[in-house]
Amino acid sequence: MSYSKIEEITTNLWGKYNVRFSANADVNIIVGINGSGKTTLLNEIYKLALENSSDKKQVVFVPSIDNIAMRDKRKVANALTQDLEFYMFDMKTGPSMMYYRMSMIDAKAEKQTEMKARIEDFCSIINSLFKETGKHIEIEGNKFNVVSKGQIIPIDALSSGEKQMLLILLRVFLMDGQDAFVLLDEPENSLDISWQYELINTLVKLNPNAQYFITTHSPSIFGDGWGDKIIYMEDVTTPIK
C-alpha cells in the first residue's frame, strides 16, 4: 500500500493567489481570517492527499459541522447524526466501529487482543470527555450504547458538540493507527473550549502516524504546545500578477 507524507503545498486559489509552504510531517494548523481561503486550501490539500495514497481509506476529511452532507434526506436525523451513525454502525462497506468490532472474529488471537485494547482506549478517551455531562459510552459485541444517568439514550440525544467530537475521534480511530492523512475544517465550531484545547493531543494519541491538516479560528486549538505548527494564510499567500 503506497503512502507518502506531503512535504510541500504548492497551489493556487481561485486563479488569483498562489499558496506555498513546507508542510510539517505531523500537525499543520492553518489560520486565517474569514474569506482568506482556508477551506478552499484544505480542499486542494485533500486532492493532493488522495494522490499521495493508493487507498482512499487512508484519507479522512471531516468538514465543518455546517457543511456535512445529508446521507438520507428522507430521515429526520440531521446530517451530523447521520454521519455519526454511519461510521458507528455501517456493516456494508466499512469502515465503521461495528465493522471493525466484528472483524475481530476472524483475527488471530494476538490481533484480537490488540483490537480490544484499542476499543477500550477509545471508550476511555470519550468517557473522560463526556464525564462532565454525566454520560458515557459502552461498546460490546455489535452494540453501541450511550448511557446517561443509568439510562440508554439515542445518539441524537447527544449535544452537537458531543456528536461532533465523537465523530472526529471515531473516524481517526478507524484508521487503526496506520499511515494516514486527516483533514479537519474548523473543528471548533461546536466544541467546548476545554475540548478544543485537548483536541490535537487526543488525535495524535489515537493515531501518531497520521499527518494532520486543520483549519481553525480558535487559539484554543493550538493552545497546548502546538503553536509552532501554525501556518498563517497571509504568510503563505501571494497575489498572482
Short mmCIF file of C-alpha atoms in Angstrom, two decimals:
data_model
loop_
_atom_site.label_atom_id
_atom_site.label_comp_id
_atom_site.label_asym_id
_atom_site.label_seq_id
_atom_site.Cartn_x
_atom_site.Cartn_y
_atom_site.Cartn_z
CA MET A 1 0.00 0.00 0.00
CA SER A 2 1.59 3.20 -1.22
CA TYR A 3 1.69 6.28 1.02
CA SER A 4 3.92 9.30 1.28
CA LYS A 5 3.50 12.32 3.53
CA ILE A 6 3.04 15.70 1.93
CA GLU A 7 6.25 17.72 2.16
CA GLU A 8 5.21 20.89 0.35
CA ILE A 9 1.95 22.54 -0.62
CA THR A 10 2.02 24.47 -3.89
CA THR A 11 -1.34 25.52 -5.31
CA ASN A 12 -3.46 28.50 -6.27
CA LEU A 13 -6.79 29.76 -5.02
CA TRP A 14 -9.48 30.93 -7.46
CA GLY A 15 -6.79 31.71 -10.04
CA LYS A 16 -5.97 34.83 -8.00
CA TYR A 17 -3.49 33.75 -5.32
CA ASN A 18 -0.54 31.38 -5.09
CA VAL A 19 -0.11 29.41 -1.89
CA ARG A 20 3.15 27.75 -0.98
CA PHE A 21 4.55 26.35 2.26
CA SER A 22 6.52 23.42 3.66
CA ALA A 23 4.23 21.01 5.50
CA ASN A 24 5.01 19.59 8.92
CA ALA A 25 5.16 15.81 8.99
CA ASP A 26 2.79 15.63 11.95
CA VAL A 27 0.48 18.61 12.53
CA ASN A 28 -0.38 21.60 10.34
CA ILE A 29 -2.74 24.25 11.74
CA ILE A 30 -3.97 26.65 9.07
CA VAL A 31 -5.11 30.00 10.44
CA GLY A 32 -6.61 32.99 8.65
CA ILE A 33 -9.48 35.46 8.62
CA ASN A 34 -12.86 34.66 7.07
CA GLY A 35 -12.57 34.67 3.29
CA SER A 36 -8.83 34.04 3.29
CA GLY A 37 -9.30 30.68 1.56
CA LYS A 38 -8.68 28.20 4.38
CA THR A 39 -11.43 25.79 3.35
CA THR A 40 -10.55 26.12 -0.34
CA LEU A 41 -6.93 25.35 0.52
CA LEU A 42 -7.98 22.34 2.59
CA ASN A 43 -9.91 21.00 -0.39
CA GLU A 44 -6.76 21.33 -2.52
CA ILE A 45 -4.74 19.51 0.14
CA TYR A 46 -7.38 16.78 0.12
CA LYS A 47 -6.79 16.23 -3.61
CA LEU A 48 -3.04 16.05 -3.00
CA ALA A 49 -3.54 13.58 -0.14
CA LEU A 50 -5.53 11.29 -2.44
CA GLU A 51 -2.67 11.45 -4.97
CA ASN A 52 -0.17 10.52 -2.25
CA SER A 53 -2.10 7.45 -1.12
CA SER A 54 -3.11 4.34 -3.04
CA ASP A 55 -6.01 3.69 -0.64
CA LYS A 56 -8.73 6.31 -0.20
CA LYS A 57 -9.44 4.88 3.26
CA GLN A 58 -6.10 6.38 4.32
CA VAL A 59 -7.57 9.85 3.82
CA VAL A 60 -10.10 11.32 6.26
CA PHE A 61 -11.79 14.65 5.58
CA VAL A 62 -14.18 15.96 8.23
CA PRO A 63 -15.88 19.16 7.03
CA SER A 64 -17.12 21.86 9.37
CA ILE A 65 -20.32 20.96 11.17
CA ASP A 66 -22.31 23.25 8.87
CA ASN A 67 -21.05 21.54 5.71
CA ILE A 68 -21.67 17.86 6.47
CA ALA A 69 -23.90 16.47 3.71
CA MET A 70 -27.14 14.64 4.45
CA ARG A 71 -26.78 10.93 3.74
CA ASP A 72 -30.53 10.35 3.52
CA LYS A 73 -32.87 13.32 3.14
CA ARG A 74 -35.84 11.12 3.96
CA LYS A 75 -34.66 10.74 7.56
CA VAL A 76 -35.49 13.14 10.38
CA ALA A 77 -31.98 12.96 11.88
CA ASN A 78 -29.70 15.83 10.88
CA ALA A 79 -26.54 15.43 8.77
CA LEU A 80 -24.20 15.23 11.77
CA THR A 81 -26.24 12.48 13.42
CA GLN A 82 -26.50 10.53 10.17
CA ASP A 83 -22.74 10.73 9.61
CA LEU A 84 -22.03 9.58 13.16
CA GLU A 85 -24.47 6.69 12.87
CA PHE A 86 -22.88 5.65 9.56
CA TYR A 87 -19.37 5.46 10.98
CA MET A 88 -20.65 3.72 14.09
CA PHE A 89 -22.98 1.12 12.56
CA ASP A 90 -22.47 0.62 8.78
CA MET A 91 -21.75 -3.03 8.08
CA LYS A 92 -21.85 -2.98 4.27
CA THR A 93 -18.63 -1.26 3.28
CA GLY A 94 -16.79 -0.11 6.37
CA PRO A 95 -15.04 1.48 7.97
CA SER A 96 -17.33 1.63 10.97
CA MET A 97 -16.92 0.75 14.62
CA MET A 98 -19.22 -2.26 14.30
CA TYR A 99 -17.45 -3.38 11.11
CA TYR A 100 -14.14 -3.08 12.96
CA ARG A 101 -15.56 -4.85 16.01
CA MET A 102 -16.94 -7.77 14.04
CA SER A 103 -13.70 -8.15 12.04
CA MET A 104 -12.15 -9.34 15.28
CA ILE A 105 -13.93 -12.67 14.82
CA ASP A 106 -11.58 -13.76 12.05
CA ALA A 107 -8.46 -12.13 13.50
CA LYS A 108 -5.64 -14.04 15.14
CA ALA A 109 -5.55 -14.08 18.94
CA GLU A 110 -2.74 -11.52 19.16
CA LYS A 111 -4.59 -9.15 16.81
CA GLN A 112 -7.83 -9.63 18.75
CA THR A 113 -6.08 -8.59 21.95
CA GLU A 114 -4.69 -5.51 20.22
CA MET A 115 -8.08 -4.54 18.78
CA LYS A 116 -9.87 -5.00 22.11
CA ALA A 117 -7.29 -2.77 23.80
CA ARG A 118 -7.77 -0.08 21.13
CA ILE A 119 -11.55 -0.12 21.60
CA GLU A 120 -11.13 0.11 25.37
CA ASP A 121 -8.75 3.06 24.95
CA PHE A 122 -11.22 4.77 22.61
CA CYS A 123 -14.06 4.36 25.09
CA SER A 124 -11.83 5.63 27.88
CA ILE A 125 -10.97 8.78 25.90
CA ILE A 126 -14.62 9.50 25.05
CA ASN A 127 -15.81 8.79 28.57
CA SER A 128 -13.19 11.12 30.02
CA LEU A 129 -14.56 13.89 27.80
CA PHE A 130 -18.21 13.06 28.46
CA LYS A 131 -17.95 12.69 32.24
CA GLU A 132 -18.74 16.37 32.87
CA THR A 133 -22.20 15.87 31.36
CA GLY A 134 -22.81 12.60 33.19
CA LYS A 135 -22.68 10.43 30.07
CA HIS A 136 -20.57 7.52 28.95
CA ILE A 137 -20.41 5.10 26.02
CA GLU A 138 -20.32 1.32 26.03
CA ILE A 139 -19.22 -0.89 23.13
CA GLU A 140 -19.74 -4.62 23.36
CA GLY A 141 -20.15 -7.07 20.50
CA ASN A 142 -22.31 -5.39 17.87
CA LYS A 143 -23.85 -2.98 20.35
CA PHE A 144 -23.05 0.67 20.94
CA ASN A 145 -24.82 2.44 23.77
CA VAL A 146 -24.80 5.97 25.11
CA VAL A 147 -25.68 5.95 28.79
CA SER A 148 -26.90 8.97 30.74
CA LYS A 149 -27.79 8.69 34.44
CA GLY A 150 -28.13 4.94 34.13
CA GLN A 151 -30.42 5.08 31.11
CA ILE A 152 -29.58 4.24 27.48
CA ILE A 153 -30.28 7.25 25.27
CA PRO A 154 -30.27 7.61 21.46
CA ILE A 155 -27.28 9.12 19.69
CA ASP A 156 -29.47 12.03 18.63
CA ALA A 157 -29.88 12.99 22.29
CA LEU A 158 -26.21 13.97 22.45
CA SER A 159 -25.38 17.65 22.06
CA SER A 160 -23.96 18.80 18.72
CA GLY A 161 -20.55 19.22 20.37
CA GLU A 162 -20.64 15.70 21.80
CA LYS A 163 -21.66 14.23 18.43
CA GLN A 164 -19.01 16.24 16.60
CA MET A 165 -16.22 15.18 18.98
CA LEU A 166 -17.34 11.56 18.85
CA LEU A 167 -17.42 11.65 15.03
CA ILE A 168 -13.97 13.21 14.68
CA LEU A 169 -12.31 10.82 17.11
CA LEU A 170 -14.18 7.81 15.72
CA ARG A 171 -13.00 8.50 12.19
CA VAL A 172 -9.38 8.79 13.34
CA PHE A 173 -9.73 5.64 15.46
CA LEU A 174 -10.99 3.67 12.45
CA MET A 175 -7.71 4.28 10.63
CA ASP A 176 -6.28 1.68 13.02
CA GLY A 177 -3.08 3.61 13.70
CA GLN A 178 -1.92 3.30 10.08
CA ASP A 179 -0.19 5.96 7.97
CA ALA A 180 -2.90 8.41 7.02
CA PHE A 181 -3.97 11.95 6.18
CA VAL A 182 -6.51 13.63 8.45
CA LEU A 183 -8.08 16.93 7.34
CA LEU A 184 -10.40 18.85 9.68
CA ASP A 185 -12.20 22.04 8.69
CA GLU A 186 -12.88 24.33 11.66
CA PRO A 187 -13.50 21.53 14.19
CA GLU A 188 -14.02 24.07 16.98
CA ASN A 189 -17.48 25.15 15.77
CA SER A 190 -19.49 23.21 18.37
CA LEU A 191 -16.76 22.15 20.77
CA ASP A 192 -16.39 23.36 24.34
CA ILE A 193 -13.23 25.40 24.92
CA SER A 194 -11.71 22.65 27.08
CA TRP A 195 -12.29 20.11 24.30
CA GLN A 196 -10.72 22.42 21.73
CA TYR A 197 -7.67 22.63 23.95
CA GLU A 198 -7.37 18.82 24.14
CA LEU A 199 -8.26 18.02 20.54
CA ILE A 200 -4.84 17.77 18.86
CA ASN A 201 -3.26 15.86 21.75
CA THR A 202 -6.14 13.39 21.60
CA LEU A 203 -5.91 13.00 17.83
CA VAL A 204 -2.17 12.34 17.94
CA LYS A 205 -2.70 9.82 20.74
CA LEU A 206 -5.29 7.95 18.65
CA ASN A 207 -3.08 7.95 15.56
CA PRO A 208 0.50 9.21 15.89
CA ASN A 209 1.27 8.08 12.33
CA ALA A 210 -1.15 10.45 10.61
CA GLN A 211 -0.33 13.79 9.01
CA TYR A 212 -2.91 16.33 10.18
CA PHE A 213 -4.15 19.46 8.39
CA ILE A 214 -6.55 21.54 10.48
CA THR A 215 -8.14 24.89 9.70
CA THR A 216 -9.30 26.97 12.65
CA HIS A 217 -10.21 30.39 14.01
CA SER A 218 -9.72 29.32 17.61
CA PRO A 219 -6.47 29.88 19.56
CA SER A 220 -7.61 27.10 21.92
CA ILE A 221 -6.97 24.51 19.20
CA PHE A 222 -3.22 25.20 19.27
CA GLY A 223 -3.02 26.36 22.88
CA ASP A 224 -1.41 23.23 24.32
CA GLY A 225 2.07 23.45 22.86
CA TRP A 226 1.20 23.36 19.16
CA GLY A 227 1.93 27.00 18.39
CA ASP A 228 4.97 26.11 16.28
CA LYS A 229 2.71 24.20 13.88
CA ILE A 230 0.67 27.24 12.81
CA ILE A 231 0.57 28.27 9.15
CA TYR A 232 -0.81 31.79 8.66
CA MET A 233 -2.63 32.26 5.37
CA GLU A 234 -1.28 35.78 4.95
CA ASP A 235 2.29 34.46 5.22
CA VAL A 236 1.95 31.77 2.56
CA THR A 237 -0.36 33.55 0.07
CA THR A 238 0.75 35.91 -2.69
CA PRO A 239 -1.35 37.55 -5.43
CA ILE A 240 -0.94 36.21 -8.96
CA LYS A 241 0.27 39.11 -11.12
#
